[in-house]
């Protein structure tokens, strides 16, 4: 069983002696005659409960507790005080500097109960802290594991896609009707796997990376993303993009996360087009000002049912399920949260969808 370590601080030696005499069989006792001496002991010993008299020359009990809380908030603090000091205590109690106060002269049973309760609080808090650290460690390990698996999968997948491209170049496709179909299926599966791995890596990176401020040029960023996602989604030029950028102000933000956010939204606008639509259209509008960037991405695609609108940002929620993982918009929401940004969506089935984003300018 752990022996409870108690530090008692009082400038009157008599009180220290009687405290020692009463409690030495129950606790491991340390004593100090001033705040400075108490701080010295605390810097060397893992004390569980600190009891201090309020009225001491040099440093009062409340002042001592404020100092202790600053450099080590763990020891639970009990103040011994007369009735006349109560007013001075109110702030200290409200600020959480003091766990409990006991009036002087103390009663042995009351003080003993106070120490026991204080230790219970100490123990619970420490256990919680340890559990939290354990949880954090497991979570980190799990994340690292997911990251390295995803990373490892990337290389063989890139090779497989390379072989498929070679097959295309060598015209293996034209050999037979079935061959053509199988190679296409294989390419589609590889692309989907690549998309899943990319989403997992994006999620991992978003949860780990700290926010880095960089200058963002939306014109270039959006044009690059359009090219990347057209290629990734394997589409021809039948989708028309109308991009309008109004950026005269410098915009500073976390370009890595902004890319993830816009990339996912552009990719969705491409993926969820109506297959038979003659005039597939995606409009991207960016307005940058001193405070933020307001971005709208509008498509004339499949649209989203009203009932689904409040679920699309949930993990693994997907409607047109053959095309995605249900992770894209979840990652968008998580990444936006890290930037203090906002997103809203309006949609009409069979007519199109509009996402509106507001990302703070971190100038
Ligand atoms: P997924 O990987 O399935 O695309 P998302 O989280 O990006 O996952 O999207 C969730 C679901 O929301 C999708 O399955 C799709 O049905 C719907 N959705 C998202 N964007 C659009 C859009 N622009 N038009 C129509 N439906 C969309």
PDB file of C-alpha atoms in Angstrom, residues 41-338:
ATOM      1  CA  UNK A  41      10.844  20.183  -0.214  1.00  0.00           C
ATOM      2  CA  UNK A  42       8.284  19.966  -3.023  1.00  0.00           C
ATOM      3  CA  UNK A  43      11.006  20.294  -5.646  1.00  0.00           C
ATOM      4  CA  UNK A  44      12.686  17.170  -4.262  1.00  0.00           C
ATOM      5  CA  UNK A  45       9.824  14.989  -3.026  1.00  0.00           C
ATOM      6  CA  UNK A  46       6.694  13.565  -4.600  1.00  0.00           C
ATOM      7  CA  UNK A  47       4.291  14.909  -1.961  1.00  0.00           C
ATOM      8  CA  UNK A  48       0.591  13.935  -2.223  1.00  0.00           C
ATOM      9  CA  UNK A  49      -1.073  16.451   0.101  1.00  0.00           C
ATOM     10  CA  UNK A  50       0.119  19.918   1.222  1.00  0.00           C
ATOM     11  CA  UNK A  51      -1.431  21.531   4.270  1.00  0.00           C
ATOM     12  CA  UNK A  52      -0.521  25.127   4.982  1.00  0.00           C
ATOM     13  CA  UNK A  53      -1.347  27.744   7.510  1.00  0.00           C
ATOM     14  CA  UNK A  54      -2.670  30.938   5.864  1.00  0.00           C
ATOM     15  CA  UNK A  55      -0.988  33.502   8.094  1.00  0.00           C
ATOM     16  CA  UNK A  56       2.754  33.261   7.728  1.00  0.00           C
ATOM     17  CA  UNK A  57       5.327  36.048   7.415  1.00  0.00           C
ATOM     18  CA  UNK A  58       6.876  36.407   3.941  1.00  0.00           C
ATOM     19  CA  UNK A  59       4.467  34.214   2.011  1.00  0.00           C
ATOM     20  CA  UNK A  60       0.848  33.500   2.942  1.00  0.00           C
ATOM     21  CA  UNK A  61      -0.691  30.069   2.489  1.00  0.00           C
ATOM     22  CA  UNK A  62      -2.718  31.254  -0.538  1.00  0.00           C
ATOM     23  CA  UNK A  63       0.414  32.745  -2.148  1.00  0.00           C
ATOM     24  CA  UNK A  64       2.287  29.519  -1.534  1.00  0.00           C
ATOM     25  CA  UNK A  65      -0.509  27.445  -3.126  1.00  0.00           C
ATOM     26  CA  UNK A  66      -0.587  29.679  -6.192  1.00  0.00           C
ATOM     27  CA  UNK A  67       3.161  29.072  -6.629  1.00  0.00           C
ATOM     28  CA  UNK A  68       2.860  25.328  -6.073  1.00  0.00           C
ATOM     29  CA  UNK A  69       0.016  25.075  -8.574  1.00  0.00           C
ATOM     30  CA  UNK A  70       2.151  26.799 -11.198  1.00  0.00           C
ATOM     31  CA  UNK A  71       5.130  24.474 -11.072  1.00  0.00           C
ATOM     32  CA  UNK A  72       3.356  21.264 -10.032  1.00  0.00           C
ATOM     33  CA  UNK A  73      -0.448  21.195  -9.828  1.00  0.00           C
ATOM     34  CA  UNK A  74      -0.518  17.574  -8.647  1.00  0.00           C
ATOM     35  CA  UNK A  75      -0.272  17.825  -4.812  1.00  0.00           C
ATOM     36  CA  UNK A  76      -3.703  18.486  -3.327  1.00  0.00           C
ATOM     37  CA  UNK A  77      -3.750  21.640  -1.235  1.00  0.00           C
ATOM     38  CA  UNK A  78      -5.554  22.179   2.087  1.00  0.00           C
ATOM     39  CA  UNK A  79      -5.473  25.551   3.840  1.00  0.00           C
ATOM     40  CA  UNK A  80      -5.692  26.059   7.583  1.00  0.00           C
ATOM     41  CA  UNK A  81      -7.229  29.377   8.416  1.00  0.00           C
ATOM     42  CA  UNK A  82      -9.137  31.428  10.951  1.00  0.00           C
ATOM     43  CA  UNK A  83     -12.662  32.718  10.186  1.00  0.00           C
ATOM     44  CA  UNK A  84     -11.358  36.240   9.617  1.00  0.00           C
ATOM     45  CA  UNK A  85      -9.362  35.179   6.543  1.00  0.00           C
ATOM     46  CA  UNK A  86     -12.353  33.769   4.668  1.00  0.00           C
ATOM     47  CA  UNK A  87     -12.733  36.731   2.309  1.00  0.00           C
ATOM     48  CA  UNK A  88      -9.151  36.438   1.124  1.00  0.00           C
ATOM     49  CA  UNK A  89      -9.843  32.818   0.248  1.00  0.00           C
ATOM     50  CA  UNK A  90     -12.779  33.249  -2.071  1.00  0.00           C
ATOM     51  CA  UNK A  91     -10.683  33.993  -5.184  1.00  0.00           C
ATOM     52  CA  UNK A  92      -8.163  31.303  -4.385  1.00  0.00           C
ATOM     53  CA  UNK A  93     -10.947  28.733  -4.008  1.00  0.00           C
ATOM     54  CA  UNK A  94     -12.639  29.853  -7.223  1.00  0.00           C
ATOM     55  CA  UNK A  95      -9.317  29.717  -9.096  1.00  0.00           C
ATOM     56  CA  UNK A  96      -8.836  26.126  -7.963  1.00  0.00           C
ATOM     57  CA  UNK A  97      -5.729  26.932  -5.918  1.00  0.00           C
ATOM     58  CA  UNK A  98      -7.213  25.300  -2.835  1.00  0.00           C
ATOM     59  CA  UNK A  99      -8.956  21.955  -2.603  1.00  0.00           C
ATOM     60  CA  UNK A 100     -10.386  22.561   0.868  1.00  0.00           C
ATOM     61  CA  UNK A 101      -9.939  24.810   3.868  1.00  0.00           C
ATOM     62  CA  UNK A 102     -10.109  23.767   7.493  1.00  0.00           C
ATOM     63  CA  UNK A 103     -10.588  26.245  10.294  1.00  0.00           C
ATOM     64  CA  UNK A 104      -8.097  26.636  13.084  1.00  0.00           C
ATOM     65  CA  UNK A 105      -7.640  25.215  15.608  1.00  0.00           C
ATOM     66  CA  UNK A 106      -8.089  22.007  13.683  1.00  0.00           C
ATOM     67  CA  UNK A 107      -9.934  18.984  14.864  1.00  0.00           C
ATOM     68  CA  UNK A 108      -7.911  15.765  14.383  1.00  0.00           C
ATOM     69  CA  UNK A 109     -10.778  13.789  12.863  1.00  0.00           C
ATOM     70  CA  UNK A 110     -11.760  16.552  10.461  1.00  0.00           C
ATOM     71  CA  UNK A 111      -8.156  17.089   9.373  1.00  0.00           C
ATOM     72  CA  UNK A 112      -7.605  13.346   8.948  1.00  0.00           C
ATOM     73  CA  UNK A 113     -10.745  13.067   6.792  1.00  0.00           C
ATOM     74  CA  UNK A 114      -9.533  16.050   4.790  1.00  0.00           C
ATOM     75  CA  UNK A 115      -6.173  14.348   4.136  1.00  0.00           C
ATOM     76  CA  UNK A 116      -7.843  11.057   3.160  1.00  0.00           C
ATOM     77  CA  UNK A 117     -10.233  12.772   0.737  1.00  0.00           C
ATOM     78  CA  UNK A 118      -7.433  14.863  -0.697  1.00  0.00           C
ATOM     79  CA  UNK A 119      -5.363  11.730  -1.310  1.00  0.00           C
ATOM     80  CA  UNK A 120      -8.335  10.043  -3.037  1.00  0.00           C
ATOM     81  CA  UNK A 121      -8.518  13.022  -5.389  1.00  0.00           C
ATOM     82  CA  UNK A 122      -4.737  12.890  -5.932  1.00  0.00           C
ATOM     83  CA  UNK A 123      -4.856   9.166  -6.722  1.00  0.00           C
ATOM     84  CA  UNK A 124      -7.829   9.461  -9.103  1.00  0.00           C
ATOM     85  CA  UNK A 125      -6.226  12.353 -10.984  1.00  0.00           C
ATOM     86  CA  UNK A 126      -2.893  10.565 -11.295  1.00  0.00           C
ATOM     87  CA  UNK A 127      -4.566   7.352 -12.505  1.00  0.00           C
ATOM     88  CA  UNK A 128      -6.521   9.364 -15.048  1.00  0.00           C
ATOM     89  CA  UNK A 129      -3.326  11.048 -16.218  1.00  0.00           C
ATOM     90  CA  UNK A 130      -1.585   7.679 -16.570  1.00  0.00           C
ATOM     91  CA  UNK A 131      -4.547   6.175 -18.442  1.00  0.00           C
ATOM     92  CA  UNK A 132      -4.624   9.199 -20.735  1.00  0.00           C
ATOM     93  CA  UNK A 133      -0.920   8.868 -21.485  1.00  0.00           C
ATOM     94  CA  UNK A 134      -1.431   5.135 -22.199  1.00  0.00           C
ATOM     95  CA  UNK A 135      -4.355   5.910 -24.474  1.00  0.00           C
ATOM     96  CA  UNK A 136      -2.372   8.579 -26.272  1.00  0.00           C
ATOM     97  CA  UNK A 137       0.500   6.136 -26.767  1.00  0.00           C
ATOM     98  CA  UNK A 138      -1.800   3.401 -28.126  1.00  0.00           C
ATOM     99  CA  UNK A 139      -3.484   5.918 -30.381  1.00  0.00           C
ATOM    100  CA  UNK A 140      -0.135   7.150 -31.689  1.00  0.00           C
ATOM    101  CA  UNK A 141       1.044   3.579 -32.287  1.00  0.00           C
ATOM    102  CA  UNK A 142      -2.168   2.734 -34.108  1.00  0.00           C
ATOM    103  CA  UNK A 143      -1.861   5.835 -36.269  1.00  0.00           C
ATOM    104  CA  UNK A 144       1.780   5.088 -37.038  1.00  0.00           C
ATOM    105  CA  UNK A 145       0.839   1.496 -37.889  1.00  0.00           C
ATOM    106  CA  UNK A 146      -1.898   2.634 -40.279  1.00  0.00           C
ATOM    107  CA  UNK A 147       0.495   5.128 -41.793  1.00  0.00           C
ATOM    108  CA  UNK A 148       3.284   2.638 -42.416  1.00  0.00           C
ATOM    109  CA  UNK A 149       0.909  -0.016 -43.800  1.00  0.00           C
ATOM    110  CA  UNK A 150      -0.607   2.553 -46.172  1.00  0.00           C
ATOM    111  CA  UNK A 151       2.839   3.688 -47.147  1.00  0.00           C
ATOM    112  CA  UNK A 152       4.026   0.135 -47.807  1.00  0.00           C
ATOM    113  CA  UNK A 153       0.975  -0.575 -49.963  1.00  0.00           C
ATOM    114  CA  UNK A 154       1.711   2.406 -52.137  1.00  0.00           C
ATOM    115  CA  UNK A 155       4.824   1.042 -53.864  1.00  0.00           C
ATOM    116  CA  UNK A 156       3.424  -2.294 -55.180  1.00  0.00           C
ATOM    117  CA  UNK A 157       0.271  -0.484 -56.213  1.00  0.00           C
ATOM    118  CA  UNK A 158       2.228   2.078 -58.198  1.00  0.00           C
ATOM    119  CA  UNK A 159       4.022  -0.853 -59.904  1.00  0.00           C
ATOM    120  CA  UNK A 160       0.714  -2.513 -60.751  1.00  0.00           C
ATOM    121  CA  UNK A 161      -0.584   0.731 -62.263  1.00  0.00           C
ATOM    122  CA  UNK A 162       2.685   1.026 -64.196  1.00  0.00           C
ATOM    123  CA  UNK A 163       2.230  -2.471 -65.650  1.00  0.00           C
ATOM    124  CA  UNK A 164      -1.336  -1.614 -66.645  1.00  0.00           C
ATOM    125  CA  UNK A 165      -0.058   1.481 -68.442  1.00  0.00           C
ATOM    126  CA  UNK A 166       2.547  -0.615 -70.245  1.00  0.00           C
ATOM    127  CA  UNK A 167      -0.192  -3.007 -71.312  1.00  0.00           C
ATOM    128  CA  UNK A 168      -2.110  -0.021 -72.665  1.00  0.00           C
ATOM    129  CA  UNK A 169       0.930   1.190 -74.590  1.00  0.00           C
ATOM    130  CA  UNK A 170       1.560  -2.282 -76.045  1.00  0.00           C
ATOM    131  CA  UNK A 171      -2.051  -2.393 -77.094  1.00  0.00           C
ATOM    132  CA  UNK A 172      -2.776  -5.603 -75.194  1.00  0.00           C
ATOM    133  CA  UNK A 173      -6.300  -4.189 -74.981  1.00  0.00           C
ATOM    134  CA  UNK A 174      -7.080  -4.722 -78.608  1.00  0.00           C
ATOM    135  CA  UNK A 175      -6.289  -8.455 -78.542  1.00  0.00           C
ATOM    136  CA  UNK A 176      -9.712  -9.486 -77.419  1.00  0.00           C
ATOM    137  CA  UNK A 177     -12.991  -8.061 -76.170  1.00  0.00           C
ATOM    138  CA  UNK A 178     -12.603  -9.795 -72.801  1.00  0.00           C
ATOM    139  CA  UNK A 179      -8.982  -8.699 -72.432  1.00  0.00           C
ATOM    140  CA  UNK A 180     -10.039  -5.106 -72.867  1.00  0.00           C
ATOM    141  CA  UNK A 181     -12.692  -5.438 -70.160  1.00  0.00           C
ATOM    142  CA  UNK A 182     -10.362  -7.202 -67.702  1.00  0.00           C
ATOM    143  CA  UNK A 183      -7.560  -4.658 -68.056  1.00  0.00           C
ATOM    144  CA  UNK A 184     -10.048  -1.838 -67.523  1.00  0.00           C
ATOM    145  CA  UNK A 185     -11.441  -3.512 -64.440  1.00  0.00           C
ATOM    146  CA  UNK A 186      -7.958  -4.036 -63.086  1.00  0.00           C
ATOM    147  CA  UNK A 187      -7.104  -0.384 -63.641  1.00  0.00           C
ATOM    148  CA  UNK A 188     -10.301   0.730 -61.928  1.00  0.00           C
ATOM    149  CA  UNK A 189      -9.625  -1.495 -58.905  1.00  0.00           C
ATOM    150  CA  UNK A 190      -6.052  -0.206 -58.609  1.00  0.00           C
ATOM    151  CA  UNK A 191      -7.234   3.401 -58.854  1.00  0.00           C
ATOM    152  CA  UNK A 192      -9.827   2.824 -56.179  1.00  0.00           C
ATOM    153  CA  UNK A 193      -7.269   1.199 -53.906  1.00  0.00           C
ATOM    154  CA  UNK A 194      -4.951   4.136 -54.541  1.00  0.00           C
ATOM    155  CA  UNK A 195      -7.759   6.536 -53.596  1.00  0.00           C
ATOM    156  CA  UNK A 196      -8.409   4.617 -50.344  1.00  0.00           C
ATOM    157  CA  UNK A 197      -4.741   4.674 -49.427  1.00  0.00           C
ATOM    158  CA  UNK A 198      -4.507   8.382 -50.235  1.00  0.00           C
ATOM    159  CA  UNK A 199      -7.516   9.110 -47.994  1.00  0.00           C
ATOM    160  CA  UNK A 200      -5.984   7.125 -45.133  1.00  0.00           C
ATOM    161  CA  UNK A 201      -2.684   8.963 -45.467  1.00  0.00           C
ATOM    162  CA  UNK A 202      -4.483  12.312 -45.642  1.00  0.00           C
ATOM    163  CA  UNK A 203      -6.401  11.485 -42.483  1.00  0.00           C
ATOM    164  CA  UNK A 204      -3.212  10.490 -40.661  1.00  0.00           C
ATOM    165  CA  UNK A 205      -1.329  13.578 -41.759  1.00  0.00           C
ATOM    166  CA  UNK A 206      -4.207  15.898 -40.882  1.00  0.00           C
ATOM    167  CA  UNK A 207      -4.333  14.514 -37.355  1.00  0.00           C
ATOM    168  CA  UNK A 208      -0.559  14.836 -36.844  1.00  0.00           C
ATOM    169  CA  UNK A 209       0.764  17.870 -38.627  1.00  0.00           C
ATOM    170  CA  UNK A 210       0.858  21.244 -36.937  1.00  0.00           C
ATOM    171  CA  UNK A 211      -0.653  24.174 -38.751  1.00  0.00           C
ATOM    172  CA  UNK A 212       2.006  25.833 -40.938  1.00  0.00           C
ATOM    173  CA  UNK A 213       1.378  29.333 -42.332  1.00  0.00           C
ATOM    174  CA  UNK A 214       2.280  29.784 -45.972  1.00  0.00           C
ATOM    175  CA  UNK A 215       1.239  32.146 -48.731  1.00  0.00           C
ATOM    176  CA  UNK A 216      -1.538  30.595 -50.805  1.00  0.00           C
ATOM    177  CA  UNK A 217      -2.069  31.530 -54.458  1.00  0.00           C
ATOM    178  CA  UNK A 218      -5.523  30.204 -55.172  1.00  0.00           C
ATOM    179  CA  UNK A 219      -5.367  30.556 -58.970  1.00  0.00           C
ATOM    180  CA  UNK A 220      -2.390  28.204 -59.272  1.00  0.00           C
ATOM    181  CA  UNK A 221      -3.574  25.880 -56.522  1.00  0.00           C
ATOM    182  CA  UNK A 222      -7.028  25.366 -58.064  1.00  0.00           C
ATOM    183  CA  UNK A 223      -5.666  24.866 -61.601  1.00  0.00           C
ATOM    184  CA  UNK A 224      -3.157  22.275 -60.300  1.00  0.00           C
ATOM    185  CA  UNK A 225      -5.863  20.454 -58.344  1.00  0.00           C
ATOM    186  CA  UNK A 226      -8.155  20.328 -61.371  1.00  0.00           C
ATOM    187  CA  UNK A 227      -5.405  18.707 -63.457  1.00  0.00           C
ATOM    188  CA  UNK A 228      -4.504  16.209 -60.712  1.00  0.00           C
ATOM    189  CA  UNK A 229      -8.096  15.151 -60.067  1.00  0.00           C
ATOM    190  CA  UNK A 230      -9.051  14.945 -63.707  1.00  0.00           C
ATOM    191  CA  UNK A 231      -6.149  12.525 -64.106  1.00  0.00           C
ATOM    192  CA  UNK A 232      -6.891  10.621 -60.892  1.00  0.00           C
ATOM    193  CA  UNK A 233     -10.526  10.166 -61.824  1.00  0.00           C
ATOM    194  CA  UNK A 234      -9.571   9.198 -65.321  1.00  0.00           C
ATOM    195  CA  UNK A 235     -11.942  11.616 -67.035  1.00  0.00           C
ATOM    196  CA  UNK A 236     -11.837  13.040 -70.494  1.00  0.00           C
ATOM    197  CA  UNK A 237     -12.311  16.735 -71.186  1.00  0.00           C
ATOM    198  CA  UNK A 238     -16.101  16.574 -71.294  1.00  0.00           C
ATOM    199  CA  UNK A 239     -16.413  18.342 -67.953  1.00  0.00           C
ATOM    200  CA  UNK A 240     -16.200  22.106 -68.284  1.00  0.00           C
ATOM    201  CA  UNK A 241     -14.532  24.024 -65.463  1.00  0.00           C
ATOM    202  CA  UNK A 242     -15.343  27.695 -64.855  1.00  0.00           C
ATOM    203  CA  UNK A 243     -12.897  29.155 -62.363  1.00  0.00           C
ATOM    204  CA  UNK A 244     -13.131  32.683 -61.029  1.00  0.00           C
ATOM    205  CA  UNK A 245     -10.515  33.888 -58.557  1.00  0.00           C
ATOM    206  CA  UNK A 246     -10.679  37.271 -56.892  1.00  0.00           C
ATOM    207  CA  UNK A 247      -7.432  37.516 -54.925  1.00  0.00           C
ATOM    208  CA  UNK A 248      -5.738  40.851 -54.462  1.00  0.00           C
ATOM    209  CA  UNK A 249      -4.958  40.337 -50.766  1.00  0.00           C
ATOM    210  CA  UNK A 250      -2.189  38.098 -49.516  1.00  0.00           C
ATOM    211  CA  UNK A 251      -3.643  34.937 -48.023  1.00  0.00           C
ATOM    212  CA  UNK A 252      -1.706  33.037 -45.393  1.00  0.00           C
ATOM    213  CA  UNK A 253      -2.836  29.569 -44.437  1.00  0.00           C
ATOM    214  CA  UNK A 254      -1.973  25.916 -44.098  1.00  0.00           C
ATOM    215  CA  UNK A 255      -1.559  25.009 -47.744  1.00  0.00           C
ATOM    216  CA  UNK A 256      -1.306  21.283 -47.008  1.00  0.00           C
ATOM    217  CA  UNK A 257      -4.761  21.178 -45.418  1.00  0.00           C
ATOM    218  CA  UNK A 258      -6.308  23.601 -47.913  1.00  0.00           C
ATOM    219  CA  UNK A 259      -5.127  21.286 -50.681  1.00  0.00           C
ATOM    220  CA  UNK A 260      -6.705  18.279 -48.973  1.00  0.00           C
ATOM    221  CA  UNK A 261      -9.996  20.148 -48.541  1.00  0.00           C
ATOM    222  CA  UNK A 262     -10.269  21.559 -52.049  1.00  0.00           C
ATOM    223  CA  UNK A 263      -8.895  18.383 -53.618  1.00  0.00           C
ATOM    224  CA  UNK A 264     -11.601  16.243 -52.046  1.00  0.00           C
ATOM    225  CA  UNK A 265     -14.375  18.645 -53.037  1.00  0.00           C
ATOM    226  CA  UNK A 266     -13.139  18.948 -56.621  1.00  0.00           C
ATOM    227  CA  UNK A 267     -12.733  15.177 -56.840  1.00  0.00           C
ATOM    228  CA  UNK A 268     -16.342  14.696 -55.647  1.00  0.00           C
ATOM    229  CA  UNK A 269     -17.654  17.289 -58.097  1.00  0.00           C
ATOM    230  CA  UNK A 270     -15.977  15.247 -60.843  1.00  0.00           C
ATOM    231  CA  UNK A 271     -17.005  11.809 -59.528  1.00  0.00           C
ATOM    232  CA  UNK A 272     -20.651  12.554 -58.910  1.00  0.00           C
ATOM    233  CA  UNK A 273     -21.572  13.919 -62.309  1.00  0.00           C
ATOM    234  CA  UNK A 274     -24.631  12.556 -64.147  1.00  0.00           C
ATOM    235  CA  UNK A 275     -23.255  10.076 -66.701  1.00  0.00           C
ATOM    236  CA  UNK A 276     -25.707  11.193 -69.397  1.00  0.00           C
ATOM    237  CA  UNK A 277     -25.374  14.940 -68.855  1.00  0.00           C
ATOM    238  CA  UNK A 278     -24.326  16.688 -72.070  1.00  0.00           C
ATOM    239  CA  UNK A 279     -22.982  19.836 -70.435  1.00  0.00           C
ATOM    240  CA  UNK A 280     -21.123  18.695 -67.343  1.00  0.00           C
ATOM    241  CA  UNK A 281     -20.092  21.834 -65.505  1.00  0.00           C
ATOM    242  CA  UNK A 282     -18.084  22.621 -62.358  1.00  0.00           C
ATOM    243  CA  UNK A 283     -17.838  26.227 -61.198  1.00  0.00           C
ATOM    244  CA  UNK A 284     -15.234  27.257 -58.651  1.00  0.00           C
ATOM    245  CA  UNK A 285     -15.349  30.717 -57.200  1.00  0.00           C
ATOM    246  CA  UNK A 286     -12.775  32.132 -54.734  1.00  0.00           C
ATOM    247  CA  UNK A 287     -12.947  35.532 -53.025  1.00  0.00           C
ATOM    248  CA  UNK A 288     -10.044  36.440 -50.784  1.00  0.00           C
ATOM    249  CA  UNK A 289     -10.128  39.303 -48.325  1.00  0.00           C
ATOM    250  CA  UNK A 290      -8.199  40.366 -45.244  1.00  0.00           C
ATOM    251  CA  UNK A 291     -10.236  38.132 -42.962  1.00  0.00           C
ATOM    252  CA  UNK A 292     -10.839  35.003 -44.967  1.00  0.00           C
ATOM    253  CA  UNK A 293     -11.219  33.200 -48.259  1.00  0.00           C
ATOM    254  CA  UNK A 294     -14.764  32.335 -49.304  1.00  0.00           C
ATOM    255  CA  UNK A 295     -14.842  29.467 -51.776  1.00  0.00           C
ATOM    256  CA  UNK A 296     -17.796  27.929 -53.566  1.00  0.00           C
ATOM    257  CA  UNK A 297     -17.663  24.749 -55.599  1.00  0.00           C
ATOM    258  CA  UNK A 298     -20.788  24.140 -57.641  1.00  0.00           C
ATOM    259  CA  UNK A 299     -21.551  21.184 -59.885  1.00  0.00           C
ATOM    260  CA  UNK A 300     -24.549  20.220 -62.000  1.00  0.00           C
ATOM    261  CA  UNK A 301     -24.192  16.564 -61.022  1.00  0.00           C
ATOM    262  CA  UNK A 302     -26.261  13.892 -59.303  1.00  0.00           C
ATOM    263  CA  UNK A 303     -27.095  15.991 -56.233  1.00  0.00           C
ATOM    264  CA  UNK A 304     -27.680  14.707 -52.706  1.00  0.00           C
ATOM    265  CA  UNK A 305     -30.972  13.830 -51.042  1.00  0.00           C
ATOM    266  CA  UNK A 306     -32.028  16.244 -48.309  1.00  0.00           C
ATOM    267  CA  UNK A 307     -32.127  13.372 -45.809  1.00  0.00           C
ATOM    268  CA  UNK A 308     -28.475  12.604 -46.532  1.00  0.00           C
ATOM    269  CA  UNK A 309     -27.139  16.137 -46.329  1.00  0.00           C
ATOM    270  CA  UNK A 310     -26.437  16.091 -42.604  1.00  0.00           C
ATOM    271  CA  UNK A 311     -24.691  12.727 -42.842  1.00  0.00           C
ATOM    272  CA  UNK A 312     -22.299  13.227 -45.723  1.00  0.00           C
ATOM    273  CA  UNK A 313     -19.552  14.549 -43.419  1.00  0.00           C
ATOM    274  CA  UNK A 314     -19.712  11.415 -41.248  1.00  0.00           C
ATOM    275  CA  UNK A 315     -16.973   8.813 -41.443  1.00  0.00           C
ATOM    276  CA  UNK A 316     -17.737   6.073 -44.022  1.00  0.00           C
ATOM    277  CA  UNK A 317     -21.045   7.598 -45.114  1.00  0.00           C
ATOM    278  CA  UNK A 318     -21.525   7.238 -48.833  1.00  0.00           C
ATOM    279  CA  UNK A 319     -24.475   7.171 -51.180  1.00  0.00           C
ATOM    280  CA  UNK A 320     -23.179   6.522 -54.664  1.00  0.00           C
ATOM    281  CA  UNK A 321     -21.186   3.779 -53.051  1.00  0.00           C
ATOM    282  CA  UNK A 322     -19.394   2.277 -56.014  1.00  0.00           C
ATOM    283  CA  UNK A 323     -17.210   5.354 -56.332  1.00  0.00           C
ATOM    284  CA  UNK A 324     -15.697   6.139 -52.945  1.00  0.00           C
ATOM    285  CA  UNK A 325     -14.818   5.259 -49.401  1.00  0.00           C
ATOM    286  CA  UNK A 326     -17.011   7.706 -47.507  1.00  0.00           C
ATOM    287  CA  UNK A 327     -13.872   9.272 -46.044  1.00  0.00           C
ATOM    288  CA  UNK A 328     -13.425  12.319 -48.276  1.00  0.00           C
ATOM    289  CA  UNK A 329     -15.879  14.753 -46.684  1.00  0.00           C
ATOM    290  CA  UNK A 330     -15.059  13.459 -43.214  1.00  0.00           C
ATOM    291  CA  UNK A 331     -11.424  14.412 -43.836  1.00  0.00           C
ATOM    292  CA  UNK A 332     -12.576  17.771 -45.264  1.00  0.00           C
ATOM    293  CA  UNK A 333     -14.471  18.487 -42.034  1.00  0.00           C
ATOM    294  CA  UNK A 334     -11.557  17.406 -39.793  1.00  0.00           C
ATOM    295  CA  UNK A 335      -9.025  19.450 -41.774  1.00  0.00           C
ATOM    296  CA  UNK A 336     -11.316  22.501 -41.754  1.00  0.00           C
ATOM    297  CA  UNK A 337     -11.752  22.192 -37.997  1.00  0.00           C
ATOM    298  CA  UNK A 338      -7.963  22.466 -37.621  1.00  0.00           C
TER     299      UNK A 338
END
